[in-house]
Coordinates of C-alpha atoms and ligand atoms in Angstrom, one line a residue:
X214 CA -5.5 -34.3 -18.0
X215 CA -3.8 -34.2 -14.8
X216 CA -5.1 -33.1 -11.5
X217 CA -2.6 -30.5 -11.6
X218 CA -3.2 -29.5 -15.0
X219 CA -7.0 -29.0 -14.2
X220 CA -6.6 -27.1 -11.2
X221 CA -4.3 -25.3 -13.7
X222 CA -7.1 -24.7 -16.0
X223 CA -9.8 -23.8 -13.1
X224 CA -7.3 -21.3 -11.7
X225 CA -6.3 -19.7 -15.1
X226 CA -10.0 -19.1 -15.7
X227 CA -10.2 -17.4 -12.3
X228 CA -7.5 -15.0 -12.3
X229 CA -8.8 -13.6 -16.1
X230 CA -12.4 -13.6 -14.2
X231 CA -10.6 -11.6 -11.5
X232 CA -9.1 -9.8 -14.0
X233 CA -12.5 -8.3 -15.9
X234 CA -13.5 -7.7 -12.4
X235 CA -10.6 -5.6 -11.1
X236 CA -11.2 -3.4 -14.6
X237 CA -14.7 -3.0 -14.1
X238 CA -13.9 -1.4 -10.0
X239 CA -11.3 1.2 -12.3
X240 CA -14.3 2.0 -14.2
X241 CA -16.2 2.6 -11.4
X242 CA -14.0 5.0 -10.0
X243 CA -12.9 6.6 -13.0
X244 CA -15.0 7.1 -16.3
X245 CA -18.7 5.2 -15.6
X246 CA -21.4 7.8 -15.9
X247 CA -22.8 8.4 -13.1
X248 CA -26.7 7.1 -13.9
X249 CA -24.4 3.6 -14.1
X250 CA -24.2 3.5 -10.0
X251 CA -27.6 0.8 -9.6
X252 CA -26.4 -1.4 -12.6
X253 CA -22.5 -1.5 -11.7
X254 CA -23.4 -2.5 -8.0
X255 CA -25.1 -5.3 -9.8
X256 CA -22.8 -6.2 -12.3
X257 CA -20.3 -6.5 -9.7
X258 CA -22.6 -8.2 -7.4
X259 CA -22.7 -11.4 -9.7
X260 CA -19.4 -11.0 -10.4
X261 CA -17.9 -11.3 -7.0
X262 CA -20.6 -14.5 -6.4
X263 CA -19.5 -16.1 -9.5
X264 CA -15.6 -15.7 -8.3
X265 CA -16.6 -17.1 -4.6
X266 CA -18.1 -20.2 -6.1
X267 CA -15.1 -20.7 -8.3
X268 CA -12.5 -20.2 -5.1
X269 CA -14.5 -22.2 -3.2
X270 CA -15.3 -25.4 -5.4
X271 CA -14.9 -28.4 -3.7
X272 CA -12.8 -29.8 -6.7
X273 CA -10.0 -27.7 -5.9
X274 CA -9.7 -29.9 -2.7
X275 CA -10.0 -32.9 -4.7
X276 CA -7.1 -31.6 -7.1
X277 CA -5.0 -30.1 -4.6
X278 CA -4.9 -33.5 -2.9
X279 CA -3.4 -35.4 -5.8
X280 CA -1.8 -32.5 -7.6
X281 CA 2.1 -32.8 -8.1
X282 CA 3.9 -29.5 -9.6
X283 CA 5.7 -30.2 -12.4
X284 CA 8.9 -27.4 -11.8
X285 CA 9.2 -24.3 -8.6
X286 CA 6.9 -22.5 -9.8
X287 CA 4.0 -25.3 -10.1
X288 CA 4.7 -25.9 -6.2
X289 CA 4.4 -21.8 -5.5
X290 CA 1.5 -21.8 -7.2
X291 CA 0.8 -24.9 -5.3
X292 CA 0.6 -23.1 -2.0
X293 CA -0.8 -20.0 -3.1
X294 CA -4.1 -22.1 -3.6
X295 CA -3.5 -24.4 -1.4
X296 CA -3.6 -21.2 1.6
X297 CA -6.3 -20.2 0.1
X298 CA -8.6 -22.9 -0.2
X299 CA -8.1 -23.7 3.5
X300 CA -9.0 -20.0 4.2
X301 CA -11.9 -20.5 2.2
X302 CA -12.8 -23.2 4.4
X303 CA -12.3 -22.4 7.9
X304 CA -14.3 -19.2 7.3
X305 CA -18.5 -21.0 7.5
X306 CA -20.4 -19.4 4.5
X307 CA -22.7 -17.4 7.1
X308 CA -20.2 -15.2 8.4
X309 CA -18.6 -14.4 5.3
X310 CA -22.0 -13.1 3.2
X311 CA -22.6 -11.4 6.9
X312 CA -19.3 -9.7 6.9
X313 CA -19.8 -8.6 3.4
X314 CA -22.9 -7.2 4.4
X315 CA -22.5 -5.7 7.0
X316 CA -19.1 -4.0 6.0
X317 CA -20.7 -2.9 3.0
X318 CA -23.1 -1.4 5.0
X319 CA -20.6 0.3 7.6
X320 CA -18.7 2.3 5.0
X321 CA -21.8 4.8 4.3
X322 CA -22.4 5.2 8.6
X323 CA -18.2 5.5 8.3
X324 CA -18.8 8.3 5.5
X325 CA -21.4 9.9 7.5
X326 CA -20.3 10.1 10.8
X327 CA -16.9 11.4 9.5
X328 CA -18.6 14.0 7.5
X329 CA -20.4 15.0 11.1
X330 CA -17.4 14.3 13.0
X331 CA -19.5 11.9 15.1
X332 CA -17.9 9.3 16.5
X333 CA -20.3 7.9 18.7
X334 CA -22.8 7.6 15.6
X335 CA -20.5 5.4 14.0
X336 CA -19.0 3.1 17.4
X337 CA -22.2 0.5 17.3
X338 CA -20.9 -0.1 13.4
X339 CA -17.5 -0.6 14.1
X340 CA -18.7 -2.7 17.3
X341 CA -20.7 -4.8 14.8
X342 CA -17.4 -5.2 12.2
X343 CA -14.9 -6.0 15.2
X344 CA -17.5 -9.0 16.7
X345 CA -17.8 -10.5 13.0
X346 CA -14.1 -9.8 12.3
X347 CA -12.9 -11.7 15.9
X348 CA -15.1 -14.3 14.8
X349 CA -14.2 -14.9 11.4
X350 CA -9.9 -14.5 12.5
X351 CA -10.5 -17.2 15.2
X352 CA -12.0 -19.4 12.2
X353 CA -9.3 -18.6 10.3
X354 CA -6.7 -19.0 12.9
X355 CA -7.3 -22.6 13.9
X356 CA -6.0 -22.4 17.4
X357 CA -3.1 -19.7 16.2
X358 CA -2.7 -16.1 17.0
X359 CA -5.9 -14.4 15.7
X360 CA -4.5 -11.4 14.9
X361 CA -2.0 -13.1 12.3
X362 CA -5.0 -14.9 10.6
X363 CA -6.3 -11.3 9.4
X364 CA -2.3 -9.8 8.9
X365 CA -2.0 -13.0 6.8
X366 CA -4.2 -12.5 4.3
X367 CA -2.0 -9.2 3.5
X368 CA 1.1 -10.5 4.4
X369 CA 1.5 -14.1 4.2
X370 CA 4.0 -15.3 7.1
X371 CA 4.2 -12.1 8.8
X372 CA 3.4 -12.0 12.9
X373 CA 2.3 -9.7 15.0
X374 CA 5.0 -10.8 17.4
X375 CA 8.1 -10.0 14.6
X376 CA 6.3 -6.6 13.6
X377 CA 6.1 -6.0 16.8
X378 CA 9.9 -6.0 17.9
X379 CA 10.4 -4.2 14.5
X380 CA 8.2 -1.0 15.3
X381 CA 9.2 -1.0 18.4
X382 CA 12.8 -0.1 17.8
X383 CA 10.8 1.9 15.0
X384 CA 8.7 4.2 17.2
X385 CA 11.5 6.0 19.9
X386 CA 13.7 7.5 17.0
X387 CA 11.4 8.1 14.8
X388 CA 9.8 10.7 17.5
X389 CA 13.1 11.8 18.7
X390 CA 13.9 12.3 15.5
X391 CA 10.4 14.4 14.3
X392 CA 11.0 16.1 17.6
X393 CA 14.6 17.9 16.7
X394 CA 13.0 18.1 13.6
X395 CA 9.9 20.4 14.3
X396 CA 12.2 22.4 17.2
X397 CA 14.8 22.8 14.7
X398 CA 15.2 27.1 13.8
X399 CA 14.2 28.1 10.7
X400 CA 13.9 25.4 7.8
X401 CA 12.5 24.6 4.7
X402 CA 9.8 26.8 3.1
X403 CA 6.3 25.7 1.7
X404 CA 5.9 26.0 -1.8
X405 CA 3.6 29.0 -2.4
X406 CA 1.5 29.7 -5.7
X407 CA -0.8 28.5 -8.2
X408 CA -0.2 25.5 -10.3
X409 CA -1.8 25.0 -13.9
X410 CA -3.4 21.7 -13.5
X411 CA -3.3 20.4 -17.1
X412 CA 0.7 21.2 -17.0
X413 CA 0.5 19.3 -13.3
X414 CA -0.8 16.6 -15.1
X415 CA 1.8 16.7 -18.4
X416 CA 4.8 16.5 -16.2
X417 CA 3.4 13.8 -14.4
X418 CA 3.2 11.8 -17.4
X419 CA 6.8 12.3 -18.2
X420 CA 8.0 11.5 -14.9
X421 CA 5.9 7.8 -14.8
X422 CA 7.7 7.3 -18.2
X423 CA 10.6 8.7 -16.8
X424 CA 10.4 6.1 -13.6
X425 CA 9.5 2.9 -16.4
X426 CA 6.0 2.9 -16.6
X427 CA 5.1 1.4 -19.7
X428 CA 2.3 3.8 -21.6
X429 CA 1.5 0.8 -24.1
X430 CA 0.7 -1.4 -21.6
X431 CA -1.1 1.2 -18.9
X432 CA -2.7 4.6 -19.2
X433 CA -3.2 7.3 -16.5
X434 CA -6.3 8.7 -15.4
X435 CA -8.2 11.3 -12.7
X436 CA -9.3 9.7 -9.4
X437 CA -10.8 11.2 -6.4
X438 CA -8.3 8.8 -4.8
X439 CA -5.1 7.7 -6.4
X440 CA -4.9 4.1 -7.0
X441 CA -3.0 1.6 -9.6
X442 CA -5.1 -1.6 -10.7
X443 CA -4.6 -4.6 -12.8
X444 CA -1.7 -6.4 -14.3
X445 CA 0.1 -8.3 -17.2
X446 CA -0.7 -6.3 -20.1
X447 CA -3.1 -4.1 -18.8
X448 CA -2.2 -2.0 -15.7
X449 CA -4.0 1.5 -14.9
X450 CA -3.0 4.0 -12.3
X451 CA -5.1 7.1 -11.2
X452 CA -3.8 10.3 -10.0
X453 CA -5.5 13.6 -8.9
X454 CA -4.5 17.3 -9.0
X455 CA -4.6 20.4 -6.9
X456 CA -3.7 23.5 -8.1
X457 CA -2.2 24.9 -5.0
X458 CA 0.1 21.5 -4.7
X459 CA 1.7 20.3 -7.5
X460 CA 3.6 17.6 -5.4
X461 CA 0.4 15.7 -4.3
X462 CA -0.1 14.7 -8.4
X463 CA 3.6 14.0 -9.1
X464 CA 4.5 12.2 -6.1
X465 CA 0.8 10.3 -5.8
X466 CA 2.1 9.8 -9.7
X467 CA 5.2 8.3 -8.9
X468 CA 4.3 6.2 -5.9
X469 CA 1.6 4.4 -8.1
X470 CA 4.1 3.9 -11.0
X471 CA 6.2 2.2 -7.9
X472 CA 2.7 -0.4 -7.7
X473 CA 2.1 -0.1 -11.3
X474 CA 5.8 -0.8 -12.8
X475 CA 6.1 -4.2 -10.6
X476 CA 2.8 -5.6 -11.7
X477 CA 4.3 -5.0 -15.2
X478 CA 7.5 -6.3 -15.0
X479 CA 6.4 -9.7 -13.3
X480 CA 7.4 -12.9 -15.6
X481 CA 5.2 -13.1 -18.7
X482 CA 4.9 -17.3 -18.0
X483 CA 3.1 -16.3 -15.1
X484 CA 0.5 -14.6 -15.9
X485 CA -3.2 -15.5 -15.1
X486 CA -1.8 -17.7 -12.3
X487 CA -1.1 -17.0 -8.6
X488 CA 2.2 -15.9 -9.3
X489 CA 1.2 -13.1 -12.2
X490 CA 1.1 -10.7 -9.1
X491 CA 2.6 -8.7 -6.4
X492 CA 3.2 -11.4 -3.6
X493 CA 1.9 -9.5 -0.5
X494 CA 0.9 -5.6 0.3
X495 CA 4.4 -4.9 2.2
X496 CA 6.6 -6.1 -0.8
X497 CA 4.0 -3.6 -3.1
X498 CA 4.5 -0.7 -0.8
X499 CA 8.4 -1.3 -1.2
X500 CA 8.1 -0.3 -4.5
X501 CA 6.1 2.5 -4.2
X502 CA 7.6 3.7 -1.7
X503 CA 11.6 3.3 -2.9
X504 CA 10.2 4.7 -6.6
X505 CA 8.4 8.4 -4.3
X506 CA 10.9 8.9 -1.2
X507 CA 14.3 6.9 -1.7
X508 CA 14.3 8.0 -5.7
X509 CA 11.6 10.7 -6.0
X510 CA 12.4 13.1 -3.2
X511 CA 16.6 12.2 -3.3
X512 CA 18.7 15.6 -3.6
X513 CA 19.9 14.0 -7.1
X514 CA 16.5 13.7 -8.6
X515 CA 14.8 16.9 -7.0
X516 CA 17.8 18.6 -8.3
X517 CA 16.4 18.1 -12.0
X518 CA 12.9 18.3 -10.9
X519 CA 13.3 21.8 -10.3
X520 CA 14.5 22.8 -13.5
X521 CA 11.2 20.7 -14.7
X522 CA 9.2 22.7 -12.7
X523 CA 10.4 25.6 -14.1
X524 CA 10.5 24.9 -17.2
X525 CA 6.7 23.9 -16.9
X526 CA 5.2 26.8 -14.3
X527 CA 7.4 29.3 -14.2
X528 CA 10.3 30.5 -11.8
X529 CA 9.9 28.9 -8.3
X530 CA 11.6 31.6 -6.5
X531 CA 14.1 29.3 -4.9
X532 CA 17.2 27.7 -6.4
X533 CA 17.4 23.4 -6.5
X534 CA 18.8 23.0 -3.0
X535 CA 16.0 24.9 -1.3
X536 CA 13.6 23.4 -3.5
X537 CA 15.0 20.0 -2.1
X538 CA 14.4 20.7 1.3
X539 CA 10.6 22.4 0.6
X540 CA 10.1 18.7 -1.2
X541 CA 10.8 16.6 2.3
X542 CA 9.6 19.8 4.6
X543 CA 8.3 18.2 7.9
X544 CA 4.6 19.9 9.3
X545 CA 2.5 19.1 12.2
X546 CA -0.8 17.5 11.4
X547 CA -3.2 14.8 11.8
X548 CA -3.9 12.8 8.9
X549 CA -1.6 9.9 7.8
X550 CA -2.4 10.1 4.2
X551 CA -0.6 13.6 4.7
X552 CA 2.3 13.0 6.5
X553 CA 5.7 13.2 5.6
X554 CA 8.9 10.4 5.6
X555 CA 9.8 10.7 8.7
X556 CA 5.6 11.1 11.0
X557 CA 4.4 8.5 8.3
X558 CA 5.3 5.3 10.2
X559 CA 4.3 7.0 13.5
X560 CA 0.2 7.8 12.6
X561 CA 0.9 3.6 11.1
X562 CA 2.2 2.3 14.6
X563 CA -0.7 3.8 16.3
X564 CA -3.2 1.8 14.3
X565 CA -1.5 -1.5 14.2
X566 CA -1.4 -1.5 18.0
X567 CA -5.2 -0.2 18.5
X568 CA -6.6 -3.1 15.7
X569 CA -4.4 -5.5 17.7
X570 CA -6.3 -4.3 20.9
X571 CA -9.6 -4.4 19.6
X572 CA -9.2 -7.8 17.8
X573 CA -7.4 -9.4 21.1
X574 CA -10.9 -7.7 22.9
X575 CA -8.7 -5.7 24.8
X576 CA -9.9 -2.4 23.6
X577 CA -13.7 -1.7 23.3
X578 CA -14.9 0.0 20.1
X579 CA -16.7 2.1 22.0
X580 CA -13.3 3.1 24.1
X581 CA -11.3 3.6 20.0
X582 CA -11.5 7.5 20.7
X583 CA -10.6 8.4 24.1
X584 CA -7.8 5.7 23.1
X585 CA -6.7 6.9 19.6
X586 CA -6.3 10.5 21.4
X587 CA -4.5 9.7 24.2
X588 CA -2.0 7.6 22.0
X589 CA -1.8 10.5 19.2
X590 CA -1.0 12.9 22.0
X591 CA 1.8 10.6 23.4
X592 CA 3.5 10.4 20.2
X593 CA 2.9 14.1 18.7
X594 CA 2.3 16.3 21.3
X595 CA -1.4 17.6 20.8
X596 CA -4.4 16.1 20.4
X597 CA -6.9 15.5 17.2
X598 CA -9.9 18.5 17.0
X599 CA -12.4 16.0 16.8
X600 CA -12.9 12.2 15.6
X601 CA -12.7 13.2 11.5
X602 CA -8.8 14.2 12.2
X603 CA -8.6 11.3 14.4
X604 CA -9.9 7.6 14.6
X605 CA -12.4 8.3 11.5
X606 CA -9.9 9.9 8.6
X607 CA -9.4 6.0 7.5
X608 CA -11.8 3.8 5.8
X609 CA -10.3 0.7 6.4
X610 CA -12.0 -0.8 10.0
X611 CA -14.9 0.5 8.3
X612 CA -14.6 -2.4 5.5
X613 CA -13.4 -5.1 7.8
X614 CA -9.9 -4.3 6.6
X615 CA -7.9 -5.0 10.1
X616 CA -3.8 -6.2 9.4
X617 CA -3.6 -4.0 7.0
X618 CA -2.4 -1.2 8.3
X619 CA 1.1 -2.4 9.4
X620 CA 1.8 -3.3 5.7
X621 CA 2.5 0.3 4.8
X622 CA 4.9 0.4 7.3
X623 CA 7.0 -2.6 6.7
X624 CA 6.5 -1.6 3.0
X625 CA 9.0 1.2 3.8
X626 CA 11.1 -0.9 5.9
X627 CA 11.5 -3.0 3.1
X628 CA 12.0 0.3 0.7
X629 CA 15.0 1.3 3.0
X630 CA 16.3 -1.9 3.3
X631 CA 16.4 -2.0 -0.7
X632 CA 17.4 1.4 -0.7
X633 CA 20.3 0.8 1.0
X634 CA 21.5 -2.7 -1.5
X635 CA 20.6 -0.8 -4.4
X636 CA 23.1 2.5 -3.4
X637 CA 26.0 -0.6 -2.3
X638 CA 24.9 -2.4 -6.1
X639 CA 24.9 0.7 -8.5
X640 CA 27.1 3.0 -6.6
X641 CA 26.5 5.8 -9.4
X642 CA 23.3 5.9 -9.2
X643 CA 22.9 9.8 -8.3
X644 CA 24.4 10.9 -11.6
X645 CA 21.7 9.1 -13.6
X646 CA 19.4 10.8 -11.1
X647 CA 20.6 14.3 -11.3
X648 CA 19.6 13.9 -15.3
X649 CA 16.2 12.9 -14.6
X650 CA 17.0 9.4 -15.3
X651 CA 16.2 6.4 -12.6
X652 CA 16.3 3.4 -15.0
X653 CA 19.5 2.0 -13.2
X654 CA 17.3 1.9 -9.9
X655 CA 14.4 0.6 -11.9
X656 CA 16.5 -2.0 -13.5
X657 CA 18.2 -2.9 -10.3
X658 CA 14.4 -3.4 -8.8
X659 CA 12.9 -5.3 -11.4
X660 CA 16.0 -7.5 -12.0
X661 CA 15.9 -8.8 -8.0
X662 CA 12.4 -7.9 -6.8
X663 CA 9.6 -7.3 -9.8
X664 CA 9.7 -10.2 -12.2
X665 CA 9.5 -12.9 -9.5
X666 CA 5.7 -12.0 -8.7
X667 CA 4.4 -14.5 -6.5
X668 CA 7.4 -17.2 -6.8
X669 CA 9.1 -16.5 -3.2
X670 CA 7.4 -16.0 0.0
X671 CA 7.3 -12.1 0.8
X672 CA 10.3 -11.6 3.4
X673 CA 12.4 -14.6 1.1
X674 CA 11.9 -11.9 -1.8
X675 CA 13.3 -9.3 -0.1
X676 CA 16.2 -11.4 1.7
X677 CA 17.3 -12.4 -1.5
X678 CA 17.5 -9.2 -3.2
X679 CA 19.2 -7.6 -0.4
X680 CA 21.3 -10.8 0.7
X681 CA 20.5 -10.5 4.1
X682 CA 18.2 -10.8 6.8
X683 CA 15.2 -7.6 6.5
X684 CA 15.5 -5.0 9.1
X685 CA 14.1 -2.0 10.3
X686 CA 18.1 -0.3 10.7
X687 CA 18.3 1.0 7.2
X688 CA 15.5 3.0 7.3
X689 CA 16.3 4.5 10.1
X690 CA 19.7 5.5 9.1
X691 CA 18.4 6.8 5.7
X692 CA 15.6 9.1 7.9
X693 CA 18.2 10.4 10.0
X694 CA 21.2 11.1 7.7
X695 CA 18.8 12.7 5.1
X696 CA 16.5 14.7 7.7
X697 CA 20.0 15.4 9.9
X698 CA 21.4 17.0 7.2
X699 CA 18.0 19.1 5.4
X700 CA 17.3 20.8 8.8
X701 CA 21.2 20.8 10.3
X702 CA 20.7 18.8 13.2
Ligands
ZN910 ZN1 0.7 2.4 -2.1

């Protein structure tokens, strides 16, 4: 055998390793009893050891030195492991079983001190996870830009310095914009009533078939969070439901079928190698995103939503236009996870900047409130209650995940940038739409984005479905025109 073809065979037996491993966290969070807690964590334990030894063996080195790809994909699949294997190495085995440690750790003080709106209980933690995280990006960084080490695990050849520009010409429209919004007369209404949840979760089922999930090869269940997970043959999304909001379940629905959908549609060949999934976290969000707002919530598709809403709960008490604007309706709040198109991107911005503080060891952990208020005030006008609607609502610093926050926003500068080639591409696209039917988007999607997987680098992927450079402009044309015209600006 070849060194390629056994680092071929090593890697193949990894990503089905990974595989098992991914399906046993869906289990987890989905149908384990709950006795199963002390046994899981261990199952899992030796799992995730067993997967370290095999991404760090020091064959792959050997292999990777001699290795010569027999096609383009053989040479992506090249780099992903070479990138990896150097990752691997920089980071000294101490530090990484201290930072899953301690991490591990953090997430109960996160839960606690959010559930006691305490931040000061929970600042010596995050202290603790910025000091190993610093440490383990300057490893990782080898002389580079620290920051990028840790956004480049998400988003392979993304800078802070490019995102930077980007969300800057970002962040002054998008608050003019929520501005005329929110002083705009009158309106949109909130949807009032009560929702039957089994029919919530029926329609939602038609809509992810509807938006190309494949049933055969996926199933939907209840989550506390929703989440899609897996891929190939076998990928699961989650979705929850709440009677007095039927749009949380189908949109939550439809945005995982967005995640779900491209894991699906990736190139058979590739699976069970580095290129059998979605290349970075921004190009996944993309396609959530594009599949919830730029399909989902469009005038076209609302417009037959509503008669599905009827038809499952009864009469709405508004007619298909109304019922368009009550889908995109704009509210003040605090939490991201709530926000709407157009204050999504802003509660994002705030966080990339204040993780690029505290892992530049400019900002003090201890200094993350006073810091996170004073910025939330700046860009919406009032101030959080307390640190659970502020710098606690998130889990992520709590698990050492820090350059991950940007990639939800340049996930939906990618979605309006596909948005926008898609509309030039299938110029028809709002009659299919209007009849409940977004397969010529889908289509368009899988065709240029989805079946590649891992082949291109994340920004090439996007650059080549949209034959141009990637830029924050189309998004903010789509935010405008749409929200310009739903409130009469
Ligand atoms: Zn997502």
């Amino acid at each position: 055998m070849s060194a390629y073809d056994e680092l071929m065979a090593h890697q193949h037996e990894t990503e089905v390793l990974g595989h098992v491993a991914m399906r046993l966290s869906w289990d987890q969070e989905t149908v384990m009893p709950r006795g199963a807690a002390e046994q899981r964590a261990e199952e899992m334990a030796v799992m995730e050891g067993l997967l370290h030894r095999r991404r760090t063996d020091p064959r792959l080195a050997e292999w990777l030195a001699v290795a010569e790809a027999p096609d383009a994909a053989g040479e992506a699949s090249l780099r992903h492991i070479r990138r990896d294997v150097a990752r691997a190495q920089r980071v000294p085995a101490r530090l990484a079983s201290e930072l899953a440690r301690v991490t591990s750790m953090a997430q109960g003080h996160w839960a606690a001190a959010r559930a006691a709106d305490d931040f000061a209980a929970f600042a010596p933690v995050l202290a603790r996870v910025v000091d190993l995280k610093r440490e383990e990006a300057q490893a990782v960084a080898d002389g580079g830009d620290p920051y990028d080490a840790l956004l480049d695990d998400f988003e392979p050849g993304a800078t802070a310095d490019r995102l930077s520009e980007m969300f800057g010409a970002l962040r002054p429209r998008l608050r003019d914009l929520r501005d005329r919004v929110l002083g705009a007369p009158g309106g949109p209404e909130a949807l009032g009533g009560r929702f039957d949840e089994a029919a919530q979760l029926r329609l939602s089922a038609e809509l992810a078939t509807a938006f190309g999930y494949d049933m055969a090869r996926g199933r939907i269940d209840r989550a506390v969070h929703p989440f899609s997970s897996g891929g190939g043959q076998d990928v699961r999304i989650t979705t929850r439901t709440d009677p007095a909001d039927p749009f949380n379940c189908l949109y939550s629905t439809i945005h995982e079928v967005g995640h779900a959908a491209y894991e699906q549609a990736i190139r058979p060949a590739y699976r069970f190698t580095p290129l059998g999934r979605g290349v970075s976290m921004g190009v996944h969000e993309s396609q959530s995103r594009i599949y919830e707002n730029q399909l989902g919530r469009s005038r076209a598709f609302t417009s037959w939503l509503h008669g599905r809403m009827e038809a499952a709960f009864g009469p709405l008490g508004m007619d298909a236009e109304a019922f368009y604007g009550t889908v995109n309706r704009l509210h003040r709040g605090h939490i991201r996870t709530e926000a709407d198109e157009v204050q999504y991107n802003l509660h994002v911005l705030l966080r990339f900047d204040l993780e690029r503080e505290m892992i530049a060891g400019r900002l003090a952990p201890a200094d993350l409130e006073a810091a996170w208020n004073d910025r939330f005030e700046a860009d919406f006008g009032y101030r959080p209650a307390g640190a659970a609607q502020g710098c606690l609502q998130d889990v992520h610093w709590s698990v050492g995940l820090f350059g991950y926050f940007p990639t939800y926003t340049l996930g939906n500068v990618y979605a309006g940038c596909l948005d926008a080639a898609l509309r030039r591409d299938v110029p028809d696209l709002d009659a299919a739409l209007a009849e409940g039917d977004p397969s010529p988007a889908t289509r368009w999607l899988r065709d240029n984005v989805q079946v590649h997987g891992g082949l291109y680098r994340p920004r090439e992927v996007i650059a080549r479905a949209i034959g141009g450079d990637p830029s924050e402009a189309p998004l903010l044309d789509y935010l405008e025109a749409k929200f310009g015209d739903i409130y009469g600006l």
